[in-house]
Coordinates of C-alpha atoms and ligand atoms in Angstrom, one line a residue:
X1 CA 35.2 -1.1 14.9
X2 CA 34.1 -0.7 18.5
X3 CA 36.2 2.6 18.3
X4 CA 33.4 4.0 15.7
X5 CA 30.7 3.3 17.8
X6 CA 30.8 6.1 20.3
X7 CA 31.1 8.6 17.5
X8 CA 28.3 7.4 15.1
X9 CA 26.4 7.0 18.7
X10 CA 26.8 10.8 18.8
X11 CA 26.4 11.7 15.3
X12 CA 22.8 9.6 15.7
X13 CA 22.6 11.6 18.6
X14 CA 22.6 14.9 17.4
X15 CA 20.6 14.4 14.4
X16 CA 18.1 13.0 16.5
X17 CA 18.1 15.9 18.8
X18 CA 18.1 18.2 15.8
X19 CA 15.1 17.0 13.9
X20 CA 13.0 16.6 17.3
X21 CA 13.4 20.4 17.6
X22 CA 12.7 20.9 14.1
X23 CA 9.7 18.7 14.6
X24 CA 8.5 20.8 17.4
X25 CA 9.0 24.0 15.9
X26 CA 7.5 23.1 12.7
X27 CA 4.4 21.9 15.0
X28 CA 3.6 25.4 16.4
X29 CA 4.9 26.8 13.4
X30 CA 3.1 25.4 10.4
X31 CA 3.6 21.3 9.9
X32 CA 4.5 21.5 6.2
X33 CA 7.8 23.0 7.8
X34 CA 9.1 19.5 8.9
X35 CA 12.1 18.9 7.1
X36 CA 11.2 15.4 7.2
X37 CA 7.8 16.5 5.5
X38 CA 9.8 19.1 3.2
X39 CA 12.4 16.6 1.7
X40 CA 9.9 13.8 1.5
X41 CA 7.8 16.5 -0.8
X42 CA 11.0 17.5 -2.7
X43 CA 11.8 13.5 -3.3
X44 CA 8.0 13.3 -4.6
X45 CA 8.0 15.8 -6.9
X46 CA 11.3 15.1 -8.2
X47 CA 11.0 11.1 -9.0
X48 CA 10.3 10.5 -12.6
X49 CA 6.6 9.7 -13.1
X50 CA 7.1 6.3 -14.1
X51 CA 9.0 5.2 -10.5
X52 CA 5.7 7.2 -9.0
X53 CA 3.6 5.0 -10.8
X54 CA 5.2 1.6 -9.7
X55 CA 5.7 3.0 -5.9
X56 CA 1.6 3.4 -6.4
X57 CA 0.9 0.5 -8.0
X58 CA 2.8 -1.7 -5.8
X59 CA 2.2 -0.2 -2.1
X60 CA -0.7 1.7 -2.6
X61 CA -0.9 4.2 0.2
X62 CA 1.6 3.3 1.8
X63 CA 3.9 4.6 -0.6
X64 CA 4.2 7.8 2.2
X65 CA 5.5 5.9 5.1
X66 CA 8.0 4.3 3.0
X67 CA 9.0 7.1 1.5
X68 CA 9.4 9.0 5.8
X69 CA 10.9 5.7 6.2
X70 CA 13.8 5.5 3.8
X71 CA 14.2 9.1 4.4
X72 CA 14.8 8.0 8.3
X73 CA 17.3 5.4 7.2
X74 CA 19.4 7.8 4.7
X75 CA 19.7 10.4 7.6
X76 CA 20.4 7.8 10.2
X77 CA 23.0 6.6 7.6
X78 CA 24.8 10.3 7.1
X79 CA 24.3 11.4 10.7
X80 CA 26.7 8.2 12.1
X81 CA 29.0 9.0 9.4
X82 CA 29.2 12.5 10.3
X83 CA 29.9 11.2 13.8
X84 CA 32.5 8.9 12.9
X85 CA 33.9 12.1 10.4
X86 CA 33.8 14.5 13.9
X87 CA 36.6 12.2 15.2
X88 CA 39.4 13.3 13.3
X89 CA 37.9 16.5 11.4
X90 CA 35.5 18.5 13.7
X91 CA 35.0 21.3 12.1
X92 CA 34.1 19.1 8.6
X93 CA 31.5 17.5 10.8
X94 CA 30.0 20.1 12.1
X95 CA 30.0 22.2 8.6
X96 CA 28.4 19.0 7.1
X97 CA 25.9 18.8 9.8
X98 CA 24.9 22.6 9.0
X99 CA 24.6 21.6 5.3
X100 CA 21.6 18.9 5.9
X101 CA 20.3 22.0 7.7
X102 CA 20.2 24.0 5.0
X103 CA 19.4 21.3 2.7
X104 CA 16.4 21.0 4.3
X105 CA 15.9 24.5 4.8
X106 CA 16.1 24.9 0.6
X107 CA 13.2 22.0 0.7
X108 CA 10.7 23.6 2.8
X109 CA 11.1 27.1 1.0
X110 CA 11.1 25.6 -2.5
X111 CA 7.8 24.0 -1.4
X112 CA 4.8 25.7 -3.7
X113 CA 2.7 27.8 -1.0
X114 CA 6.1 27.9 1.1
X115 CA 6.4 31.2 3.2
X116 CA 9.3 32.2 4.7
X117 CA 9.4 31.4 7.9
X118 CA 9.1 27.6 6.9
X119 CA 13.0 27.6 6.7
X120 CA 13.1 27.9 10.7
X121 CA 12.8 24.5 11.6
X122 CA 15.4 23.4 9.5
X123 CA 17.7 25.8 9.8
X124 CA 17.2 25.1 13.5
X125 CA 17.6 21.6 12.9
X126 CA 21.1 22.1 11.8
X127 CA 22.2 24.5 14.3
X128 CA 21.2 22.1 17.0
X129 CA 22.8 19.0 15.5
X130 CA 26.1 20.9 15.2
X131 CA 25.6 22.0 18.6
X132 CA 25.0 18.6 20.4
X133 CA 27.6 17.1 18.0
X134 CA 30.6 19.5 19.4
X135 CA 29.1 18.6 22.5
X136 CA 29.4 14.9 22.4
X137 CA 32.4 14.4 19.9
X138 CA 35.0 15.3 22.0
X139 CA 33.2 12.7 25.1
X140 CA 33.1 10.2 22.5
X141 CA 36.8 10.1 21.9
X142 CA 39.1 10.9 24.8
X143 CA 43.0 10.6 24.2
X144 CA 44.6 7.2 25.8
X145 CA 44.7 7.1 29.6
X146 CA 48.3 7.9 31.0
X147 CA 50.2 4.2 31.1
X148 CA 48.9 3.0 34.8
X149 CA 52.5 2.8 37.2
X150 CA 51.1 -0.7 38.2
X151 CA 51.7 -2.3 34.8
X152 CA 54.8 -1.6 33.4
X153 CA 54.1 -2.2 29.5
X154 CA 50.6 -2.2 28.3
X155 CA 48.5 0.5 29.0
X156 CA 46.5 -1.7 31.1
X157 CA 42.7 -0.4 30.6
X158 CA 41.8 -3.9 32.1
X159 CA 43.5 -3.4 35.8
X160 CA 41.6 0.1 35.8
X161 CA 38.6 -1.0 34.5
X162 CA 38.0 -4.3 36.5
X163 CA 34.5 -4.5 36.1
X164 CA 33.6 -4.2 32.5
X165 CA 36.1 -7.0 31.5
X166 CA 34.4 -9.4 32.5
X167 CA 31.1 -8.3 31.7
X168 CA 32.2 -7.9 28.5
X169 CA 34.1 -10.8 28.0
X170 CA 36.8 -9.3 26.1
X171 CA 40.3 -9.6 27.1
X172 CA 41.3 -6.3 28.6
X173 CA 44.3 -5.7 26.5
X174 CA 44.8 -3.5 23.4
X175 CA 41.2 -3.1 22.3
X176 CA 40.2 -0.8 24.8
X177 CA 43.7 1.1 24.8
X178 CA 42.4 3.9 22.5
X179 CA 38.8 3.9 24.4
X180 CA 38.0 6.8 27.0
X181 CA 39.0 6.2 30.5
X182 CA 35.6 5.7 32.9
X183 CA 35.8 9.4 34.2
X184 CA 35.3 9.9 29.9
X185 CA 32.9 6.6 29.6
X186 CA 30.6 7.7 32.4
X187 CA 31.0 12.0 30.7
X188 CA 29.8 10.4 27.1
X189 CA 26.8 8.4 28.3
X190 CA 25.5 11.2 31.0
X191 CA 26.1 13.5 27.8
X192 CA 24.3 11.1 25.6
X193 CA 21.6 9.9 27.9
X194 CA 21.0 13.5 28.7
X195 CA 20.4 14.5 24.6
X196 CA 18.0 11.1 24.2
X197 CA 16.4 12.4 26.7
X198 CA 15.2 16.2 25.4
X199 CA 15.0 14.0 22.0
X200 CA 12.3 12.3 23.4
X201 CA 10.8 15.0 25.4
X202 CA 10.5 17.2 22.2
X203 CA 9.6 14.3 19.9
X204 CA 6.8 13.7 22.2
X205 CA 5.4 17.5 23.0
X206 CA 5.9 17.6 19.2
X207 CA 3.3 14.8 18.2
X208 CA 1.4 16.1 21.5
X209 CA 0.6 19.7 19.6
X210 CA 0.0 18.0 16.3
X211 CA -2.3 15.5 17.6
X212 CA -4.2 18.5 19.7
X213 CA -4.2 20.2 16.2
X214 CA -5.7 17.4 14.4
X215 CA -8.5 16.9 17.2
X216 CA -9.6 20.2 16.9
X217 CA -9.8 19.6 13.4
X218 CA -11.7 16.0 13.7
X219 CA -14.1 17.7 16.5
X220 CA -14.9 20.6 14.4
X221 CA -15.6 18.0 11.6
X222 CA -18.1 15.8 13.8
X223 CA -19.4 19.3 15.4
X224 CA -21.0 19.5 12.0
X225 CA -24.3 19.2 10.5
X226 CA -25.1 19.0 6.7
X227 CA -28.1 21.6 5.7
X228 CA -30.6 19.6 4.0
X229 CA -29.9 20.2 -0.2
X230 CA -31.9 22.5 -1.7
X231 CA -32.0 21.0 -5.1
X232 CA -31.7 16.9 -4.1
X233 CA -31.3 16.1 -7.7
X234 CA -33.0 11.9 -8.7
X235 CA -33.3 10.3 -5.2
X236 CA -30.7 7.6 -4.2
X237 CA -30.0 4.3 -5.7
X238 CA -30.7 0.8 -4.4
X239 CA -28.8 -1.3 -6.1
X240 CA -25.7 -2.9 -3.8
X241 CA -22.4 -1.8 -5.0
X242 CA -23.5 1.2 -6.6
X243 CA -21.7 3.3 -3.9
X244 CA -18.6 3.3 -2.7
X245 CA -18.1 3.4 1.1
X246 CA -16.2 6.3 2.2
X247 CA -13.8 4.3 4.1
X248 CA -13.4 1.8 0.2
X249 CA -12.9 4.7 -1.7
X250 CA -9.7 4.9 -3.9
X251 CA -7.5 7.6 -2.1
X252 CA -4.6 8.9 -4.6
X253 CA -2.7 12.3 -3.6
X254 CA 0.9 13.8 -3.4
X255 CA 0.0 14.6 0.4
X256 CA 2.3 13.3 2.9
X257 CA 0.8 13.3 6.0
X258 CA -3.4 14.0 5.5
X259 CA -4.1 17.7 5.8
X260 CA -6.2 18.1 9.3
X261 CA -7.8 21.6 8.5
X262 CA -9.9 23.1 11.1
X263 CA -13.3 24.6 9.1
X264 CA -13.1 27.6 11.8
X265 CA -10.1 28.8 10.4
X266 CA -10.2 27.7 7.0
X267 CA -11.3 30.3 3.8
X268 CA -11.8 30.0 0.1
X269 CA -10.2 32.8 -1.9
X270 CA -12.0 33.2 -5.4
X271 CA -9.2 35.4 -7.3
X272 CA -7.1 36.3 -10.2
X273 CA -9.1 36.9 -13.7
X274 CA -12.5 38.1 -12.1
X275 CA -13.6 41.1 -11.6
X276 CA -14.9 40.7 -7.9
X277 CA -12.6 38.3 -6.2
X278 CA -14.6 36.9 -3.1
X279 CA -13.3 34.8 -0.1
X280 CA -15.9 32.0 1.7
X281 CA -15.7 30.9 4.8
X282 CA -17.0 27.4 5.3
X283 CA -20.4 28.8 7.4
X284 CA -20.5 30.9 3.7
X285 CA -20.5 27.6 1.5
X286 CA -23.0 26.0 4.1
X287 CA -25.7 29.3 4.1
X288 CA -26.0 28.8 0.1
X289 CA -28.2 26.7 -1.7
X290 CA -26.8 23.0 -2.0
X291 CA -27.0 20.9 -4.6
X292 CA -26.6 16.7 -3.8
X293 CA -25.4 14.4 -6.7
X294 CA -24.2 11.2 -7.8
X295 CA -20.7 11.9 -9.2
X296 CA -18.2 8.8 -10.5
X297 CA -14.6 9.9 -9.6
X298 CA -11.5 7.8 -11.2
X299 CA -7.6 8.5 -11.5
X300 CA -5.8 8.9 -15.5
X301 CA -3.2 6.4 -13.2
X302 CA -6.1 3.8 -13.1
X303 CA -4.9 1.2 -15.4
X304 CA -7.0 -0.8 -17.4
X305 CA -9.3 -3.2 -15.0
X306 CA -7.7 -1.1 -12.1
X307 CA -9.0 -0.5 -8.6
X308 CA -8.6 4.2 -8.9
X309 CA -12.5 4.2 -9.4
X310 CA -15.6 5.1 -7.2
X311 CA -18.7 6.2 -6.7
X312 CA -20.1 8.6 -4.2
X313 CA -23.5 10.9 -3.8
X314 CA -21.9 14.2 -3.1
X315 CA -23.2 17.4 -1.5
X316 CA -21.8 20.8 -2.0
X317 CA -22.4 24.0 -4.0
X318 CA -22.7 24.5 -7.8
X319 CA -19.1 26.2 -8.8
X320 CA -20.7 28.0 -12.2
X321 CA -23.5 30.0 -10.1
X322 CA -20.1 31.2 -7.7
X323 CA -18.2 31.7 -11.0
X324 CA -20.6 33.8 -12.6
X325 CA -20.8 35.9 -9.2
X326 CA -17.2 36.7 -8.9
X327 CA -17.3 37.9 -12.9
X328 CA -14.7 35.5 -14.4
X329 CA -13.1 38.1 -17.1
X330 CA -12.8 37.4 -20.8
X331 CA -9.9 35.5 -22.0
X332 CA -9.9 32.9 -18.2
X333 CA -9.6 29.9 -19.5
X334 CA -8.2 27.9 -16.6
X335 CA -9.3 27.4 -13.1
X336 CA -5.9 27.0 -11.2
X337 CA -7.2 25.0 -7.7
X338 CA -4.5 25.7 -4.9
X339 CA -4.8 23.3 -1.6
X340 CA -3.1 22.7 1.4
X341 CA -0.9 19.9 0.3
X342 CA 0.8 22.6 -1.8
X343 CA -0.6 20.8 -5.2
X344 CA -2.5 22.9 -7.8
X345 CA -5.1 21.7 -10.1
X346 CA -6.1 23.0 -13.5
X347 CA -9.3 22.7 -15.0
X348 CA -11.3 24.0 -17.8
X349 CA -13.4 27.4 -17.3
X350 CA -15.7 26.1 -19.7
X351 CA -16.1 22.8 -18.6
X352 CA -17.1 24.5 -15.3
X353 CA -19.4 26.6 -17.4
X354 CA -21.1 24.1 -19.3
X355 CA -24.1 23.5 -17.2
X356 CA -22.8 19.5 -15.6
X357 CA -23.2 19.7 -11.9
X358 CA -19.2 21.1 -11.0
X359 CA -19.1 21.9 -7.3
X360 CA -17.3 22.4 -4.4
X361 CA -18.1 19.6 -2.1
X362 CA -18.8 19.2 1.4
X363 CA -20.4 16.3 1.9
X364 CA -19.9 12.4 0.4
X365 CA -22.3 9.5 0.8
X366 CA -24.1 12.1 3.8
X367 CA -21.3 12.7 6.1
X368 CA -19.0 15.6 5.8
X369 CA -15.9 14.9 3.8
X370 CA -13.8 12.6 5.7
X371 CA -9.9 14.2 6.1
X372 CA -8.8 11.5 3.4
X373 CA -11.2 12.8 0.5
X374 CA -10.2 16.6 1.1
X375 CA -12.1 18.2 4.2
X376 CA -13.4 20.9 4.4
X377 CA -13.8 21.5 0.9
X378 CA -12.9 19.7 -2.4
X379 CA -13.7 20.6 -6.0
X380 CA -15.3 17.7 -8.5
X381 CA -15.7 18.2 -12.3
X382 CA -18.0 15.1 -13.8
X383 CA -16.5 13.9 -16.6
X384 CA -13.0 14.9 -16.2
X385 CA -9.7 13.0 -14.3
X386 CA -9.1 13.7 -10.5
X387 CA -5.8 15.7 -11.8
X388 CA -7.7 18.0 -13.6
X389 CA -11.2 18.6 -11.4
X390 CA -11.2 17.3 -8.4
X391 CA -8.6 19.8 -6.0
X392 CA -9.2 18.2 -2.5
X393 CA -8.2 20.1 0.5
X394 CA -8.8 23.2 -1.3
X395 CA -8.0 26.9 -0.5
X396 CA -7.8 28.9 -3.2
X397 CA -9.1 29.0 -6.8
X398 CA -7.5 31.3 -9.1
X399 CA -9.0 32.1 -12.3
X400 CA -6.2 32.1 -15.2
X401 CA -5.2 30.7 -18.8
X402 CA -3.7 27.5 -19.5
X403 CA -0.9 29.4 -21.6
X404 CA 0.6 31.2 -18.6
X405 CA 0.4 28.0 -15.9
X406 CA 0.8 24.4 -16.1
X407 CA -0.7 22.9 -13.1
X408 CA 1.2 20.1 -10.8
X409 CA 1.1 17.2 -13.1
X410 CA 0.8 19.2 -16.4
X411 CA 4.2 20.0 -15.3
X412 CA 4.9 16.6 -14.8
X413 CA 4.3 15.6 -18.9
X414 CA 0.2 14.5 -17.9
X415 CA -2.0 16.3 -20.4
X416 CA -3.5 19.5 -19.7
X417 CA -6.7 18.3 -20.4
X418 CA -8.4 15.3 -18.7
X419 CA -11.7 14.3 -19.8
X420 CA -12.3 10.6 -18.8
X421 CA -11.9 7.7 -21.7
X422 CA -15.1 5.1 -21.5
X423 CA -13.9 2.2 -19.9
X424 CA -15.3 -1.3 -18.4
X425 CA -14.1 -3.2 -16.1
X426 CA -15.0 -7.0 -15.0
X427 CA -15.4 -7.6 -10.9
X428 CA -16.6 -11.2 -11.1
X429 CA -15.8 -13.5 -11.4
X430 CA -12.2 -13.0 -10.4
X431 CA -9.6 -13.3 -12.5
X432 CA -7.7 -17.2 -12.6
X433 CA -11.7 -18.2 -10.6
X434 CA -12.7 -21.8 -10.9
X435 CA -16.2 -22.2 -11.6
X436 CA -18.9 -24.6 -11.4
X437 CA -20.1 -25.4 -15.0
X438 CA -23.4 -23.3 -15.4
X439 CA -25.1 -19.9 -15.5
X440 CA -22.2 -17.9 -14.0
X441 CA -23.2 -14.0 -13.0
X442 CA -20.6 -12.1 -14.8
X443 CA -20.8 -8.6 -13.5
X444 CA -18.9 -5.0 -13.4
X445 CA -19.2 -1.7 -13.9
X446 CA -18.6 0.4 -16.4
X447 CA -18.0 4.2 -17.1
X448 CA -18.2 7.6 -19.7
X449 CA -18.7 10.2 -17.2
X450 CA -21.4 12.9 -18.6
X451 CA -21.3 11.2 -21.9
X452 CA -23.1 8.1 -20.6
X453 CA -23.0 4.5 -21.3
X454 CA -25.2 3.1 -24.1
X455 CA -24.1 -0.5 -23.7
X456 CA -22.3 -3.2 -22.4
X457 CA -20.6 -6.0 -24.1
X458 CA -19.1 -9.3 -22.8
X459 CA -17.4 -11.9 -24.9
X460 CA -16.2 -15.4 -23.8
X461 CA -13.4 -16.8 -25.7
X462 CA -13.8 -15.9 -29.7
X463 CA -17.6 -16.1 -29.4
X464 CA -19.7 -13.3 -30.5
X465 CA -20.1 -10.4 -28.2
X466 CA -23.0 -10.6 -26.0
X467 CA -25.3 -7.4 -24.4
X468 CA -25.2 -6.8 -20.9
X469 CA -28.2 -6.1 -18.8
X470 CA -27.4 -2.2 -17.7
X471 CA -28.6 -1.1 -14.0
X472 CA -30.5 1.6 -14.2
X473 CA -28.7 5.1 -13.4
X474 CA -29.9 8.6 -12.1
X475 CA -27.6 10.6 -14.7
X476 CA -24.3 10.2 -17.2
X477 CA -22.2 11.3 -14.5
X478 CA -21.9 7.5 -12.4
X479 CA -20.6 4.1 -14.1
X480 CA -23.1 2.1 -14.6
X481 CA -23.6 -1.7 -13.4
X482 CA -23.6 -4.6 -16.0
X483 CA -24.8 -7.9 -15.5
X484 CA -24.7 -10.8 -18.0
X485 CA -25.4 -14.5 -17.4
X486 CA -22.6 -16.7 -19.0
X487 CA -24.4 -20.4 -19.9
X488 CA -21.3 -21.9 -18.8
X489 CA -21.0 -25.3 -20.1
X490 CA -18.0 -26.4 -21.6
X491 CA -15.3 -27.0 -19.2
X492 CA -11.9 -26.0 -19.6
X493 CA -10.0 -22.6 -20.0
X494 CA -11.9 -19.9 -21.0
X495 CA -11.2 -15.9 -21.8
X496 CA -13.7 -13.3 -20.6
X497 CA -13.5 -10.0 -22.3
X498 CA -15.8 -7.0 -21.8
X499 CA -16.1 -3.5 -23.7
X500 CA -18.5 -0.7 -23.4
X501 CA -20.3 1.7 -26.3
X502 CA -20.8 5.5 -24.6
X503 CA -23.6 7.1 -25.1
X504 CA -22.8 9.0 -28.2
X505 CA -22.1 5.6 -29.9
X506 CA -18.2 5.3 -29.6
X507 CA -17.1 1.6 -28.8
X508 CA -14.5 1.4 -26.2
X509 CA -11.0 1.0 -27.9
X510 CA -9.2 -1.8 -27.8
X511 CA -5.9 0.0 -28.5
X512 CA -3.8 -0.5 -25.6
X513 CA -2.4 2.5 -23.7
X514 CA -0.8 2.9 -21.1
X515 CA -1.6 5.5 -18.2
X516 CA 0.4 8.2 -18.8
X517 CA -0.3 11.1 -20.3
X518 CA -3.9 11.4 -20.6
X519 CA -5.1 8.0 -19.6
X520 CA -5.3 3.9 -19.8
X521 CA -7.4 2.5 -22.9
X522 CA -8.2 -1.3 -23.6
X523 CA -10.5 -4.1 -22.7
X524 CA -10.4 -5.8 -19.9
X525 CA -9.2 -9.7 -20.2
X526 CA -9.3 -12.5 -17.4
X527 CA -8.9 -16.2 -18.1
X528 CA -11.3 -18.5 -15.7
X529 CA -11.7 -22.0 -15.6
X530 CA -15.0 -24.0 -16.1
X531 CA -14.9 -27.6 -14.3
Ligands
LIG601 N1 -5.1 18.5 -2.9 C1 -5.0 17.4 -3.7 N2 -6.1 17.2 -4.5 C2 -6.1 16.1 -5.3 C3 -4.9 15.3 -5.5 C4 -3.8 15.7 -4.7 O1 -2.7 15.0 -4.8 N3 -3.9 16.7 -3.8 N4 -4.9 14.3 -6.3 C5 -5.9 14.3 -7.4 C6 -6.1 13.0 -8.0 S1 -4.8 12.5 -9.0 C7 -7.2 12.2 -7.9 S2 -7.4 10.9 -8.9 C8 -8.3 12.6 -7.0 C9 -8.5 11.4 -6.0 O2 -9.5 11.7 -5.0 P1 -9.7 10.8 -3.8 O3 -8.4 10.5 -3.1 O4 -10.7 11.4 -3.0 O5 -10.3 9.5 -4.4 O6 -7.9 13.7 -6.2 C10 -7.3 14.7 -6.9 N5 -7.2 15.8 -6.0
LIG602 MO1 -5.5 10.8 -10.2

């Protein structure tokens, strides 16, 4: 076993060296050129949907750094094995080494929004592996040491080596016979120390550049100042809860690493089906009349009771009015929403067209939009599912049909279509609470963006269903918050179930669905204790 570790110490090595120089490359290059970032897309895209849902249900966010993570460990894994493969066949080695190169290099160009030069770092990546690795194979293996003329029989390693025997505790006879002699020790680890070393210089100007990127991004972000709407729409609400702190808001997105996008260099391309196809800069969007609103966003992955729901006020500028500016030609019937994390986003022209308050946003809850919720720019539809209106990180919108593209997910088996399902959903008490018998608040929100909620209904055990006290709301485009007083009296077990009526009289469902393909459907249940 010792034997291997030189060699998987080397194939380690030259990965490592390899991927720091794609690293840096891809950082003055473009970062979406990582291979790291490129295969981690690739494994996204290609796990079935319902893997995707479980890796979101069950670590959130931090789905992404798992993901870079196990990516890390798999490569690790392969590069030591290539190592260990140099020893006997070194041309094999280095071949295979060249092969993760180009795997990665196939990642980053099959990439949507790829361009070609995204291939560099990986096909660098490879070449510099293979390179360090036909450096340091041969140091990591050098033929037995001539038998010493002091010892007659054994090859004697020990009596030329006096002073790692000891150290090492091992007896020096036959385990070290194969090992390199200390002129070919002392070659491997100057070799070796010598390729951790520009590892670890790259690796570091590498993060160096991306981090200078992403402060010019972040300074240009806090550089700004938010014009004053022109049309402020019904003034805020009071009531606590009612909106969701940027830094609490849901955040669900294929990106890998958030996009830092500086505003200075960043444009908006208004093209395909129009007749005058128009490209914004951001100091564009800011110069036209803004409209601010109150806008409920939730995820067709929220399930039932689920956390994928928020509520913001959001500033930006009416999409139809841009629309109708550009000529959007007969026969559009999709909005195709391209963005820098290489997702696009269908949604319906005439939803867009239909008067509710579609925009491009800039601003949430009166800052600008923070990185996480799709700086500089981001699209929002009321009434439909993030996967179909709400493009963050956006860069171009391209006006199409829905017969000639399916968008991201579409392709992925979601629907095409996304317009929210009603839904209610029970925040206290907590589910499994214990509770003091009495009045007991029992409170939530619930939601039917621009249809509106008409009512709320909350039902304890097999008791008849009881009206909820609504909040009051500045449109049909924001849940609405329910309160209802439970006379608790009767201690034990009880079931607390809630349902909402939209505005155009539909009762919620109680069907149970799941998620996918168009959305979660079902009341809301939680079992509490009275003592
Ligand atoms: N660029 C981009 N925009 C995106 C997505 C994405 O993956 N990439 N996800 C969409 C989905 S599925 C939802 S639910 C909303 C979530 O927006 P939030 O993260 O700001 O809450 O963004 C939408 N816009
Ligand atoms: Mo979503």
């Amino acid at each position: 076993m010792r034997r291997l570790i030189r060699p998987a110490l080397s194939g380690l090595l030259a990965a490592a060296g390899g991927i720091a120089t794609a690293e840096l490359v891809a950082s003055l290059v473009r970062p979406e050129s990582s291979p790291l970032v490129a295969i981690g897309g690739t494994v996204i895209d290609a796990t079935p949907t319902p893997v995707k849902e479980f890796a979101v249900a069950t670590f959130g966010t931090n789905d992404k750094p798992l993901l870079i993570g196990t990516i890390l460990v798999v490569l690790a894994a392969l590069a030591a094995a290539v190592g260990v493969l140099a020893v006997r066949h070194r041309t094999a080695a280095l071949l295979a080494i060249g092969a993760l190169g180009l795997v990665g290099a196939a990642a980053a160009l099959a990439r949507p929004g790829a361009r070609p030069l995204d291939a560099l770092p990986s096909l660098l990546a490879g070449a510099v592996s293979a390179g360090l690795l036909a450096w340091l194979a041969p140091k990591a293996v050098t033929a037995p040491p001539p038998p010493s003329p002091a010892s007659g029989t054994s090859p004697a390693a020990g009596t030329s080596e006096p002073a790692t025997a000891p150290e090492s505790g091992t007896p020096p006879v036959h385990e070290t016979a194969a090992a390199p002699g200390p002129t070919g020790r002392r070659s491997f680890l100057v070799a070796a120390g010598l390729v951790a070393l520009g590892t670890a210089l790259a690796g570091g100007l590498a993060a160096i550049i991306r981090r200078t990127g992403a402060q010019a991004a972040d300074e240009a972000r806090d550089a700004i100042t938010l014009p004053a709407p022109a049309d402020a729409g019904p003034p805020p609400e009071q009531t606590p809860g009612f909106y969701t702190p940027n830094q609490d808001f849901y955040r669900v997105d294929i990106a890998l690493t958030v996009p830092r996008i500086d505003p200075r260099q960043w444009s908006l391309q208004i093209t395909g089906m129009v007749d005058r196809p128009v490209e914004l800069s951001f100091d564009d969007l800011l110069k036209q009349p803004l409209i601010e609103r109150d806008i409920t966003l939730n995820c067709v992955s929220n399930e039932v009771g689920g956390p994928y729901v928020g509520n913001a006020r959001w500033l930006g500028v009416a999409l139809a009015p841009l629309l109708r500016a550009a000529g959007v030609q007969a026969g559009a019937d999709q909005i195709v929403a391209r963005a820098a994390d290489g997702i696009t986003i269908g949604t319906p022209v005439a939803t867009v067209l239909d008067g509710r308050d579609a925009m491009l946003a800039l601003g949430m809850n009166g800052q600008p939009l923070p990185p996480e919720h799709g700086f500089p720019v981001r699209m929002l539809t009321p009434g439909l599912y993030g996967y179909v209106g709400a493009a963050k990180w956006i860069t171009s919108l391209e006006l199409s049909t829905f017969s000639s593209f399916d968008a991201y997910w579409v392709q992925r088996g979601w629907a095409a279509m996304g317009p929210v399902k009603t839904a209610s959903r029970i925040d206290r008490p907590k589910a499994f609470a214990q509770l003091a018998a009495g009045t007991v608040t029992v409170a939530g929100v619930a939601w039917a963006q621009h249809r509106g909620i008409s009512a709320v209904e909350v039902q304890v055990d097999d008791t008849p269903w009881q009206q909820a006290r609504l909040l009051p709301v500045p449109s049909t485009d924001t849940w609405v918050q329910w309160v209802w007083d439970w006379p608790a009296t009767t201690a034990g077990s009880h079931t607390l179930r809630v349902r909402a009526v939209d505005a155009t009289g539909a009762v919620q469902t109680e069907q149970r669905a799941d998620p996918f393909p168009d959305g979660a459907t079902g009341w809301q249940t939680l079992a509490v204790t009275v003592t």
